[in-house]
PDB file of C-alpha atoms in Angstrom:
ATOM      1  CA  UNK A   1     -23.707  35.693   6.538  1.00 44.00           C
ATOM      2  CA  UNK A   2     -21.492  32.650   7.068  1.00 49.00           C
ATOM      3  CA  UNK A   3     -21.869  29.572   4.913  1.00 44.00           C
ATOM      4  CA  UNK A   4     -20.682  26.264   6.258  1.00 44.00           C
ATOM      5  CA  UNK A   5     -19.730  23.594   3.805  1.00 46.00           C
ATOM      6  CA  UNK A   6     -20.659  20.051   4.554  1.00 47.00           C
ATOM      7  CA  UNK A   7     -17.596  18.121   3.505  1.00 57.00           C
ATOM      8  CA  UNK A   8     -18.290  14.446   3.225  1.00 73.00           C
ATOM      9  CA  UNK A   9     -15.350  12.383   4.331  1.00 91.00           C
ATOM     10  CA  UNK A  10     -13.912   9.534   2.322  1.00 92.00           C
ATOM     11  CA  UNK A  11     -11.074   8.776   4.733  1.00 93.00           C
ATOM     12  CA  UNK A  12     -12.367   5.329   5.746  1.00 95.00           C
ATOM     13  CA  UNK A  13     -13.199   4.419   2.156  1.00 95.00           C
ATOM     14  CA  UNK A  14      -9.697   5.272   0.970  1.00 95.00           C
ATOM     15  CA  UNK A  15      -8.267   2.723   3.428  1.00 96.00           C
ATOM     16  CA  UNK A  16      -9.776   0.162   1.050  1.00 97.00           C
ATOM     17  CA  UNK A  17      -8.818   1.998  -2.140  1.00 97.00           C
ATOM     18  CA  UNK A  18      -7.130  -0.896  -3.934  1.00 97.00           C
ATOM     19  CA  UNK A  19     -10.050  -3.211  -3.125  1.00 98.00           C
ATOM     20  CA  UNK A  20     -12.552  -0.495  -4.091  1.00 97.00           C
ATOM     21  CA  UNK A  21     -10.892  -0.137  -7.501  1.00 98.00           C
ATOM     22  CA  UNK A  22     -11.196  -3.903  -8.057  1.00 98.00           C
ATOM     23  CA  UNK A  23     -14.786  -4.027  -6.728  1.00 98.00           C
ATOM     24  CA  UNK A  24     -15.982  -1.122  -8.853  1.00 97.00           C
ATOM     25  CA  UNK A  25     -14.416  -2.683 -11.940  1.00 97.00           C
ATOM     26  CA  UNK A  26     -15.538  -6.288 -11.412  1.00 97.00           C
ATOM     27  CA  UNK A  27     -18.898  -5.787  -9.708  1.00 97.00           C
ATOM     28  CA  UNK A  28     -20.227  -2.392 -10.797  1.00 95.00           C
ATOM     29  CA  UNK A  29     -18.391  -2.133 -14.150  1.00 94.00           C
ATOM     30  CA  UNK A  30     -17.335   1.378 -13.172  1.00 94.00           C
ATOM     31  CA  UNK A  31     -14.112   3.269 -12.668  1.00 96.00           C
ATOM     32  CA  UNK A  32     -13.701   4.045  -8.954  1.00 95.00           C
ATOM     33  CA  UNK A  33     -11.950   7.279  -9.863  1.00 94.00           C
ATOM     34  CA  UNK A  34     -14.830   8.495 -12.071  1.00 93.00           C
ATOM     35  CA  UNK A  35     -16.683  10.076  -9.152  1.00 89.00           C
ATOM     36  CA  UNK A  36     -16.560  10.989  -5.483  1.00 90.00           C
ATOM     37  CA  UNK A  37     -17.729   8.379  -3.017  1.00 92.00           C
ATOM     38  CA  UNK A  38     -17.903   9.159   0.687  1.00 93.00           C
ATOM     39  CA  UNK A  39     -17.660   6.986   3.778  1.00 95.00           C
ATOM     40  CA  UNK A  40     -21.473   7.018   3.845  1.00 94.00           C
ATOM     41  CA  UNK A  41     -21.995   5.905   0.237  1.00 94.00           C
ATOM     42  CA  UNK A  42     -23.979   2.681  -0.182  1.00 95.00           C
ATOM     43  CA  UNK A  43     -24.615   0.449  -3.177  1.00 95.00           C
ATOM     44  CA  UNK A  44     -28.216   1.576  -3.597  1.00 90.00           C
ATOM     45  CA  UNK A  45     -27.060   5.118  -4.378  1.00 89.00           C
ATOM     46  CA  UNK A  46     -25.939   3.873  -7.798  1.00 84.00           C
ATOM     47  CA  UNK A  47     -29.486   3.092  -8.931  1.00 82.00           C
ATOM     48  CA  UNK A  48     -31.805   5.196  -6.759  1.00 76.00           C
ATOM     49  CA  UNK A  49     -33.836   6.364  -9.770  1.00 79.00           C
ATOM     50  CA  UNK A  50     -35.093   2.869 -10.665  1.00 81.00           C
ATOM     51  CA  UNK A  51     -38.417   1.283  -9.714  1.00 86.00           C
ATOM     52  CA  UNK A  52     -38.509  -1.048  -6.706  1.00 85.00           C
ATOM     53  CA  UNK A  53     -38.743  -4.129  -8.931  1.00 90.00           C
ATOM     54  CA  UNK A  54     -35.694  -3.058 -10.929  1.00 90.00           C
ATOM     55  CA  UNK A  55     -33.796  -2.217  -7.699  1.00 90.00           C
ATOM     56  CA  UNK A  56     -34.448  -5.715  -6.334  1.00 92.00           C
ATOM     57  CA  UNK A  57     -33.152  -7.316  -9.554  1.00 93.00           C
ATOM     58  CA  UNK A  58     -30.036  -5.143  -9.492  1.00 93.00           C
ATOM     59  CA  UNK A  59     -29.467  -5.906  -5.798  1.00 95.00           C
ATOM     60  CA  UNK A  60     -29.817  -9.649  -6.426  1.00 96.00           C
ATOM     61  CA  UNK A  61     -27.391  -9.368  -9.348  1.00 96.00           C
ATOM     62  CA  UNK A  62     -24.792  -7.558  -7.259  1.00 97.00           C
ATOM     63  CA  UNK A  63     -25.132 -10.034  -4.385  1.00 97.00           C
ATOM     64  CA  UNK A  64     -24.725 -12.958  -6.795  1.00 98.00           C
ATOM     65  CA  UNK A  65     -21.779 -11.332  -8.567  1.00 98.00           C
ATOM     66  CA  UNK A  66     -19.965 -10.644  -5.267  1.00 98.00           C
ATOM     67  CA  UNK A  67     -20.552 -14.241  -4.200  1.00 97.00           C
ATOM     68  CA  UNK A  68     -19.173 -15.641  -7.457  1.00 97.00           C
ATOM     69  CA  UNK A  69     -16.257 -13.173  -7.604  1.00 97.00           C
ATOM     70  CA  UNK A  70     -15.143 -13.070  -3.955  1.00 97.00           C
ATOM     71  CA  UNK A  71     -16.910 -16.098  -2.444  1.00 97.00           C
ATOM     72  CA  UNK A  72     -18.775 -13.941   0.071  1.00 97.00           C
ATOM     73  CA  UNK A  73     -22.527 -13.607   0.639  1.00 97.00           C
ATOM     74  CA  UNK A  74     -23.208  -9.917   1.319  1.00 98.00           C
ATOM     75  CA  UNK A  75     -26.984 -10.181   1.577  1.00 97.00           C
ATOM     76  CA  UNK A  76     -27.031  -9.309   5.302  1.00 96.00           C
ATOM     77  CA  UNK A  77     -24.689  -6.317   4.918  1.00 97.00           C
ATOM     78  CA  UNK A  78     -25.772  -5.125   1.473  1.00 97.00           C
ATOM     79  CA  UNK A  79     -27.129  -1.807   2.792  1.00 95.00           C
ATOM     80  CA  UNK A  80     -23.953  -1.003   4.734  1.00 97.00           C
ATOM     81  CA  UNK A  81     -21.749   1.948   3.808  1.00 97.00           C
ATOM     82  CA  UNK A  82     -19.057   0.972   1.301  1.00 97.00           C
ATOM     83  CA  UNK A  83     -16.147   0.942   3.802  1.00 97.00           C
ATOM     84  CA  UNK A  84     -18.044  -1.502   6.039  1.00 98.00           C
ATOM     85  CA  UNK A  85     -19.089  -3.600   3.053  1.00 98.00           C
ATOM     86  CA  UNK A  86     -15.513  -3.772   1.751  1.00 98.00           C
ATOM     87  CA  UNK A  87     -14.180  -4.733   5.190  1.00 97.00           C
ATOM     88  CA  UNK A  88     -16.794  -7.498   5.438  1.00 98.00           C
ATOM     89  CA  UNK A  89     -15.857  -8.904   2.032  1.00 98.00           C
ATOM     90  CA  UNK A  90     -12.115  -8.733   2.721  1.00 97.00           C
ATOM     91  CA  UNK A  91     -12.506 -10.349   6.163  1.00 97.00           C
ATOM     92  CA  UNK A  92     -14.687 -13.147   4.790  1.00 96.00           C
ATOM     93  CA  UNK A  93     -13.338 -13.807   1.315  1.00 89.00           C
ATOM     94  CA  UNK A  94     -11.965 -17.170   0.486  1.00 75.00           C
ATOM     95  CA  UNK A  95      -8.364 -16.965  -0.640  1.00 60.00           C
TER      96      UNK A  95
END
């Protein structure tokens, strides 16, 4: 019997590594290096065990925190994979 391993890629995410480190620290209060995050990881994966009401409050908090920290409204792209979200913030942030 042959077992195939499904290896999730993080190649795209690592292109934004320095930004990801900053984002995880400032927005999620987490260490980016404390876990494995793939190119398909999204923000909602960090609190999938919460009720819908709690999820909405957390989502609103993250959106507000990103806006105050980076000057970018991510509401429309909130559900995007992290690499796409990071690219959006970087491309739209006010210097």
